[in-house]
Amino acid sequence: MNEAQRTVTVEDGTTIAYSVVDGTGPAVVLLHGLAGSSREFVPTARALSPRRVILIDQRGHGSSTRIPADTSRAAFVSDVVRVIEAEDSQPVDLVGQSMGAHTAMIAAAHPELVRRLVLLEGDAGSGSPDDHAALGDFFRAWQVPFGSREEAGEALGDGPLAQAWVADLEERGGVFYPRFDADVMVRAITGVAVPRWSEWESITRPTLVVYADGGIFSEEQKAEFVARGKNVRRVDLAGASHDAHLDAFEQWSSELCGFLLPAPR
């Protein structure tokens, strides 16, 4: 897979890192969730071959600016718009998971940039301050730096999400750190919790909404989100979690490619 690393610096001085996988257009843009990075979507990018794929590290994540001054939803959205405009003159297919799905609703304000939309384990906005505080406490409890990836694996567990965190650790001076800051994560998720129903209801681009049977949303939340969309098809993945792109990859990639790639002749 031929992958080029690139950056853009946006108006507030934040650097957004992203990679571009060569292929045919229109491009597919992949947006990870909170406390993740584009690295966990590399297998998804491979599955989308021969399409051109753009994988973005959202601000505060991965190789982008670690502690940005602005963690508003508007800033996350603006970053993605900047990358799309820098890389493509035609509308893209936009794919987001969790927080990335919420960001992907830029299709509401920028329909000229988005051709089709795929939302994995997303909604219009939910979560409470208590939820966010607990998330921050969880990340702050990590005993960083870790002496090795093996030590990190023992501390974080061997599940698919924990494995992704371990693989994504940054080595500095022979020890390993997460590529995100706990306080930044809390600030970022606070913006995602604000419901954006009017945005969601205004999107007319063809949209695939993917849920996991072991995800974070209730059936009532899933049903309402889909019902209030304009041009939506829902699929459900079995034996999957909120991070279904990691623990139900074959199902996820099959549904994604079935929606975005042309049928074989």
mmCIF file of C-alpha atoms in Angstrom:
data_model
loop_
_atom_site.group_PDB
_atom_site.id
_atom_site.type_symbol
_atom_site.label_atom_id
_atom_site.label_comp_id
_atom_site.label_asym_id
_atom_site.label_seq_id
_atom_site.Cartn_x
_atom_site.Cartn_y
_atom_site.Cartn_z
ATOM 1 C CA MET A 1 0.000 0.000 0.000
ATOM 2 C CA ASN A 2 1.573 3.259 -1.184
ATOM 3 C CA GLU A 3 0.947 5.736 1.633
ATOM 4 C CA ALA A 4 2.145 9.383 1.714
ATOM 5 C CA GLN A 5 2.319 11.314 5.006
ATOM 6 C CA ARG A 6 1.124 14.919 4.849
ATOM 7 C CA THR A 7 0.169 17.825 7.134
ATOM 8 C CA VAL A 8 -1.790 21.053 6.984
ATOM 9 C CA THR A 9 -1.616 23.881 9.491
ATOM 10 C CA VAL A 10 -4.977 25.508 10.113
ATOM 11 C CA GLU A 11 -5.890 29.041 11.133
ATOM 12 C CA ASP A 12 -5.394 28.579 14.888
ATOM 13 C CA GLY A 13 -1.918 27.099 14.398
ATOM 14 C CA THR A 14 -2.956 23.468 14.906
ATOM 15 C CA THR A 15 -1.175 20.953 12.683
ATOM 16 C CA ILE A 16 -3.361 18.220 11.237
ATOM 17 C CA ALA A 17 -1.499 15.098 10.147
ATOM 18 C CA TYR A 18 -2.970 12.744 7.582
ATOM 19 C CA SER A 19 -1.932 10.095 5.102
ATOM 20 C CA VAL A 20 -3.029 9.482 1.544
ATOM 21 C CA VAL A 21 -3.207 6.033 -0.015
ATOM 22 C CA ASP A 22 -2.920 6.148 -3.787
ATOM 23 C CA GLY A 23 -5.832 4.846 -5.807
ATOM 24 C CA THR A 24 -8.764 5.759 -7.964
ATOM 25 C CA GLY A 25 -11.196 8.522 -7.144
ATOM 26 C CA PRO A 26 -13.358 9.725 -5.657
ATOM 27 C CA ALA A 27 -11.420 9.547 -2.400
ATOM 28 C CA VAL A 28 -12.686 7.930 0.796
ATOM 29 C CA VAL A 29 -11.916 9.959 3.946
ATOM 30 C CA LEU A 30 -11.663 7.975 7.215
ATOM 31 C CA LEU A 31 -12.234 9.575 10.636
ATOM 32 C CA HIS A 32 -11.322 7.689 13.830
ATOM 33 C CA GLY A 33 -13.034 7.968 17.200
ATOM 34 C CA LEU A 34 -12.021 9.551 20.494
ATOM 35 C CA ALA A 35 -8.575 8.545 21.824
ATOM 36 C CA GLY A 36 -7.818 6.704 18.599
ATOM 37 C CA SER A 37 -5.847 7.580 15.505
ATOM 38 C CA SER A 38 -5.826 6.934 11.797
ATOM 39 C CA ARG A 39 -3.566 3.908 12.331
ATOM 40 C CA GLU A 40 -6.461 1.744 13.485
ATOM 41 C CA PHE A 41 -8.159 2.299 10.117
ATOM 42 C CA VAL A 42 -5.224 1.175 7.983
ATOM 43 C CA PRO A 43 -6.816 -2.304 7.511
ATOM 44 C CA THR A 44 -10.019 -0.553 6.417
ATOM 45 C CA ALA A 45 -8.032 1.494 3.917
ATOM 46 C CA ARG A 46 -6.529 -1.703 2.512
ATOM 47 C CA ALA A 47 -9.981 -3.256 2.183
ATOM 48 C CA LEU A 48 -11.123 -0.265 0.122
ATOM 49 C CA SER A 49 -8.500 -0.878 -2.583
ATOM 50 C CA PRO A 50 -8.355 0.275 -5.366
ATOM 51 C CA ARG A 51 -9.937 3.469 -4.037
ATOM 52 C CA ARG A 52 -7.878 6.472 -2.983
ATOM 53 C CA VAL A 53 -8.098 6.822 0.812
ATOM 54 C CA ILE A 54 -7.312 9.737 3.140
ATOM 55 C CA LEU A 55 -6.768 8.873 6.810
ATOM 56 C CA ILE A 56 -6.869 11.845 9.181
ATOM 57 C CA ASP A 57 -5.489 12.155 12.708
ATOM 58 C CA GLN A 58 -8.049 14.493 14.230
ATOM 59 C CA ARG A 59 -6.722 17.347 16.379
ATOM 60 C CA GLY A 60 -5.456 16.165 19.750
ATOM 61 C CA HIS A 61 -4.825 12.679 18.363
ATOM 62 C CA GLY A 62 -2.060 10.710 16.705
ATOM 63 C CA SER A 63 0.529 12.851 14.945
ATOM 64 C CA SER A 64 -1.610 15.986 14.931
ATOM 65 C CA THR A 65 -1.099 18.731 17.522
ATOM 66 C CA ARG A 66 -1.398 16.943 20.880
ATOM 67 C CA ILE A 67 -2.842 19.812 22.939
ATOM 68 C CA PRO A 68 -4.729 22.159 20.611
ATOM 69 C CA ALA A 69 -6.125 25.379 22.049
ATOM 70 C CA ASP A 70 -9.507 24.790 20.415
ATOM 71 C CA THR A 71 -11.325 21.493 20.965
ATOM 72 C CA SER A 72 -14.749 22.658 19.800
ATOM 73 C CA ARG A 73 -16.723 20.598 17.365
ATOM 74 C CA ALA A 74 -16.477 23.472 14.878
ATOM 75 C CA ALA A 75 -12.685 23.144 14.968
ATOM 76 C CA PHE A 76 -12.809 19.396 14.294
ATOM 77 C CA VAL A 77 -15.176 19.970 11.384
ATOM 78 C CA SER A 78 -13.090 22.802 9.950
ATOM 79 C CA ASP A 79 -9.963 20.625 10.031
ATOM 80 C CA VAL A 80 -11.606 17.932 7.915
ATOM 81 C CA VAL A 81 -12.878 20.520 5.449
ATOM 82 C CA ARG A 82 -9.334 21.901 5.087
ATOM 83 C CA VAL A 83 -7.892 18.462 4.357
ATOM 84 C CA ILE A 84 -10.604 17.617 1.824
ATOM 85 C CA GLU A 85 -10.167 20.938 0.040
ATOM 86 C CA ALA A 86 -6.383 20.481 -0.013
ATOM 87 C CA GLU A 87 -6.584 17.000 -1.501
ATOM 88 C CA ASP A 88 -9.658 16.799 -3.717
ATOM 89 C CA SER A 89 -11.529 18.831 -6.279
ATOM 90 C CA GLN A 90 -14.451 16.407 -6.319
ATOM 91 C CA PRO A 91 -16.787 15.251 -3.531
ATOM 92 C CA VAL A 92 -15.478 12.462 -1.283
ATOM 93 C CA ASP A 93 -17.054 9.521 0.481
ATOM 94 C CA LEU A 94 -16.807 10.276 4.202
ATOM 95 C CA VAL A 95 -16.556 7.514 6.829
ATOM 96 C CA GLY A 96 -16.487 8.118 10.580
ATOM 97 C CA GLN A 97 -16.598 6.019 13.746
ATOM 98 C CA SER A 98 -18.026 7.315 17.053
ATOM 99 C CA MET A 99 -16.641 10.843 17.489
ATOM 100 C CA GLY A 100 -15.520 10.640 13.876
ATOM 101 C CA ALA A 101 -19.108 9.883 12.852
ATOM 102 C CA HIS A 102 -20.248 13.011 14.677
ATOM 103 C CA THR A 103 -17.570 15.052 12.893
ATOM 104 C CA ALA A 104 -18.621 13.490 9.587
ATOM 105 C CA MET A 105 -21.923 15.321 9.799
ATOM 106 C CA ILE A 106 -20.025 18.167 8.109
ATOM 107 C CA ALA A 107 -22.091 16.882 5.197
ATOM 108 C CA ALA A 108 -24.886 19.083 6.562
ATOM 109 C CA ALA A 109 -22.967 22.333 6.154
ATOM 110 C CA HIS A 110 -20.795 21.240 3.214
ATOM 111 C CA PRO A 111 -22.876 18.995 0.931
ATOM 112 C CA GLU A 112 -20.695 20.032 -1.992
ATOM 113 C CA LEU A 113 -17.757 18.177 -0.386
ATOM 114 C CA VAL A 114 -19.483 14.898 0.442
ATOM 115 C CA ARG A 115 -20.848 12.317 -1.984
ATOM 116 C CA ARG A 116 -21.822 9.531 0.411
ATOM 117 C CA LEU A 117 -21.625 9.061 4.164
ATOM 118 C CA VAL A 118 -20.894 6.042 6.393
ATOM 119 C CA LEU A 119 -21.396 6.356 10.152
ATOM 120 C CA LEU A 120 -20.166 3.541 12.413
ATOM 121 C CA GLU A 121 -21.555 3.605 15.964
ATOM 122 C CA GLY A 122 -22.583 7.252 15.831
ATOM 123 C CA ASP A 123 -25.552 9.379 16.791
ATOM 124 C CA ALA A 124 -26.633 13.023 16.772
ATOM 125 C CA GLY A 125 -24.944 13.627 20.136
ATOM 126 C CA SER A 126 -25.260 12.092 23.587
ATOM 127 C CA GLY A 127 -23.446 11.549 26.869
ATOM 128 C CA SER A 128 -23.426 13.244 30.264
ATOM 129 C CA PRO A 129 -20.820 15.227 32.234
ATOM 130 C CA ASP A 130 -20.509 12.242 34.570
ATOM 131 C CA ASP A 131 -19.711 9.996 31.601
ATOM 132 C CA HIS A 132 -17.045 12.415 30.420
ATOM 133 C CA ALA A 133 -15.499 12.760 33.883
ATOM 134 C CA ALA A 134 -15.316 8.977 34.218
ATOM 135 C CA LEU A 135 -13.596 8.743 30.842
ATOM 136 C CA GLY A 136 -11.015 11.298 31.905
ATOM 137 C CA ASP A 137 -10.420 9.445 35.165
ATOM 138 C CA PHE A 138 -9.874 6.223 33.208
ATOM 139 C CA PHE A 139 -7.208 7.741 30.972
ATOM 140 C CA ARG A 140 -5.495 9.553 33.854
ATOM 141 C CA ALA A 141 -5.239 6.247 35.729
ATOM 142 C CA TRP A 142 -2.861 4.845 33.104
ATOM 143 C CA GLN A 143 0.559 4.458 34.726
ATOM 144 C CA VAL A 144 2.494 6.280 32.025
ATOM 145 C CA PRO A 145 5.067 6.124 30.757
ATOM 146 C CA PHE A 146 4.999 2.395 30.098
ATOM 147 C CA GLY A 147 8.361 0.700 30.120
ATOM 148 C CA SER A 148 7.484 -1.409 27.088
ATOM 149 C CA ARG A 149 4.571 -2.297 24.852
ATOM 150 C CA GLU A 150 4.364 -5.603 26.716
ATOM 151 C CA GLU A 151 3.970 -3.753 30.009
ATOM 152 C CA ALA A 152 1.281 -1.567 28.441
ATOM 153 C CA GLY A 153 -0.537 -4.651 27.177
ATOM 154 C CA GLU A 154 -0.537 -6.172 30.642
ATOM 155 C CA ALA A 155 -1.976 -2.956 32.086
ATOM 156 C CA LEU A 156 -4.572 -2.219 29.420
ATOM 157 C CA GLY A 157 -5.687 -5.730 28.535
ATOM 158 C CA ASP A 158 -5.699 -7.876 25.437
ATOM 159 C CA GLY A 159 -8.970 -6.803 23.818
ATOM 160 C CA PRO A 160 -8.963 -5.319 20.302
ATOM 161 C CA LEU A 161 -9.295 -1.730 21.522
ATOM 162 C CA ALA A 162 -6.528 -2.155 24.107
ATOM 163 C CA GLN A 163 -4.327 -3.726 21.462
ATOM 164 C CA ALA A 164 -4.944 -0.723 19.205
ATOM 165 C CA TRP A 165 -3.939 1.640 22.024
ATOM 166 C CA VAL A 166 -0.774 -0.372 22.672
ATOM 167 C CA ALA A 167 0.153 -0.417 18.984
ATOM 168 C CA ASP A 168 -0.398 3.335 18.816
ATOM 169 C CA LEU A 169 1.864 4.248 21.744
ATOM 170 C CA GLU A 170 4.640 6.723 21.021
ATOM 171 C CA GLU A 171 8.182 5.809 22.054
ATOM 172 C CA ARG A 172 10.150 8.640 23.631
ATOM 173 C CA GLY A 173 13.459 8.060 25.397
ATOM 174 C CA GLY A 174 12.940 4.298 25.515
ATOM 175 C CA VAL A 175 9.507 4.486 27.201
ATOM 176 C CA PHE A 176 6.012 4.662 25.772
ATOM 177 C CA TYR A 177 3.264 7.290 25.972
ATOM 178 C CA PRO A 178 -0.285 7.510 24.607
ATOM 179 C CA ARG A 179 -0.636 9.843 21.639
ATOM 180 C CA PHE A 180 -3.409 11.827 23.320
ATOM 181 C CA ASP A 181 -3.924 13.860 26.484
ATOM 182 C CA ALA A 182 -6.676 12.893 28.956
ATOM 183 C CA ASP A 183 -7.857 16.443 29.568
ATOM 184 C CA VAL A 184 -8.036 17.136 25.839
ATOM 185 C CA MET A 185 -10.127 13.997 25.383
ATOM 186 C CA VAL A 186 -12.633 15.198 27.975
ATOM 187 C CA ARG A 187 -12.909 18.605 26.329
ATOM 188 C CA ALA A 188 -13.301 17.052 22.894
ATOM 189 C CA ILE A 189 -16.034 14.599 23.877
ATOM 190 C CA THR A 190 -17.974 17.359 25.617
ATOM 191 C CA GLY A 191 -18.588 19.000 22.240
ATOM 192 C CA VAL A 192 -19.645 15.711 20.685
ATOM 193 C CA ALA A 193 -22.294 15.273 23.374
ATOM 194 C CA VAL A 194 -24.280 18.287 22.153
ATOM 195 C CA PRO A 195 -27.169 16.946 20.013
ATOM 196 C CA ARG A 196 -27.093 18.077 16.382
ATOM 197 C CA TRP A 197 -30.495 16.902 15.229
ATOM 198 C CA SER A 198 -31.102 19.750 12.793
ATOM 199 C CA GLU A 199 -27.797 18.981 11.064
ATOM 200 C CA TRP A 200 -28.524 15.288 10.865
ATOM 201 C CA GLU A 201 -32.046 15.818 9.560
ATOM 202 C CA SER A 202 -30.788 18.122 6.805
ATOM 203 C CA ILE A 203 -28.377 15.600 5.240
ATOM 204 C CA THR A 204 -29.704 14.165 1.986
ATOM 205 C CA ARG A 205 -26.592 12.342 0.770
ATOM 206 C CA PRO A 206 -26.905 8.520 0.686
ATOM 207 C CA THR A 207 -25.912 7.320 4.152
ATOM 208 C CA LEU A 208 -25.063 3.929 5.619
ATOM 209 C CA VAL A 209 -25.471 3.767 9.402
ATOM 210 C CA VAL A 210 -23.692 0.801 10.979
ATOM 211 C CA TYR A 211 -24.388 -0.344 14.532
ATOM 212 C CA ALA A 212 -22.951 -3.145 16.662
ATOM 213 C CA ASP A 213 -25.106 -5.410 18.786
ATOM 214 C CA GLY A 214 -22.667 -4.829 21.664
ATOM 215 C CA GLY A 215 -22.215 -1.112 21.042
ATOM 216 C CA ILE A 216 -22.941 1.830 23.322
ATOM 217 C CA PHE A 217 -26.367 2.834 22.016
ATOM 218 C CA SER A 218 -29.766 1.487 23.023
ATOM 219 C CA GLU A 219 -32.170 0.203 20.407
ATOM 220 C CA GLU A 220 -34.331 3.266 21.021
ATOM 221 C CA GLN A 221 -31.401 5.576 20.286
ATOM 222 C CA LYS A 222 -30.487 3.663 17.139
ATOM 223 C CA ALA A 223 -34.043 3.592 15.842
ATOM 224 C CA GLU A 224 -34.603 7.302 16.450
ATOM 225 C CA PHE A 225 -31.367 8.287 14.740
ATOM 226 C CA VAL A 226 -32.133 6.231 11.642
ATOM 227 C CA ALA A 227 -35.776 7.312 11.519
ATOM 228 C CA ARG A 228 -34.841 10.994 11.599
ATOM 229 C CA GLY A 229 -32.364 10.649 8.733
ATOM 230 C CA LYS A 230 -33.355 11.480 5.168
ATOM 231 C CA ASN A 231 -31.618 8.903 2.989
ATOM 232 C CA VAL A 232 -30.430 6.199 5.354
ATOM 233 C CA ARG A 233 -29.833 2.477 5.265
ATOM 234 C CA ARG A 234 -29.064 0.709 8.557
ATOM 235 C CA VAL A 235 -27.044 -2.450 9.054
ATOM 236 C CA ASP A 236 -26.244 -4.237 12.324
ATOM 237 C CA LEU A 237 -23.096 -6.213 13.071
ATOM 238 C CA ALA A 238 -23.299 -9.328 15.248
ATOM 239 C CA GLY A 239 -20.849 -10.076 18.046
ATOM 240 C CA ALA A 240 -19.364 -6.614 17.702
ATOM 241 C CA SER A 241 -18.539 -3.735 20.048
ATOM 242 C CA HIS A 242 -18.481 0.043 19.720
ATOM 243 C CA ASP A 243 -15.113 -0.486 18.017
ATOM 244 C CA ALA A 244 -16.498 -2.898 15.444
ATOM 245 C CA HIS A 245 -13.862 -1.886 12.887
ATOM 246 C CA LEU A 246 -11.429 -3.675 15.220
ATOM 247 C CA ASP A 247 -13.339 -6.653 16.606
ATOM 248 C CA ALA A 248 -15.761 -7.364 13.726
ATOM 249 C CA PHE A 249 -13.536 -6.318 10.851
ATOM 250 C CA GLU A 250 -14.771 -8.814 8.266
ATOM 251 C CA GLN A 251 -18.403 -7.801 8.776
ATOM 252 C CA TRP A 252 -17.511 -4.116 8.887
ATOM 253 C CA SER A 253 -15.357 -4.156 5.760
ATOM 254 C CA SER A 254 -17.925 -6.214 3.864
ATOM 255 C CA GLU A 255 -20.728 -3.750 4.587
ATOM 256 C CA LEU A 256 -18.491 -0.747 3.918
ATOM 257 C CA CYS A 257 -17.161 -2.038 0.622
ATOM 258 C CA GLY A 258 -20.613 -3.165 -0.454
ATOM 259 C CA PHE A 259 -21.823 0.399 -0.024
ATOM 260 C CA LEU A 260 -18.824 2.286 -1.428
ATOM 261 C CA LEU A 261 -17.285 0.040 -4.067
ATOM 262 C CA PRO A 262 -18.888 -0.788 -7.412
ATOM 263 C CA ALA A 263 -20.293 -4.262 -7.801
ATOM 264 C CA PRO A 264 -18.072 -6.608 -9.846
ATOM 265 C CA ARG A 265 -19.160 -7.152 -13.435
#
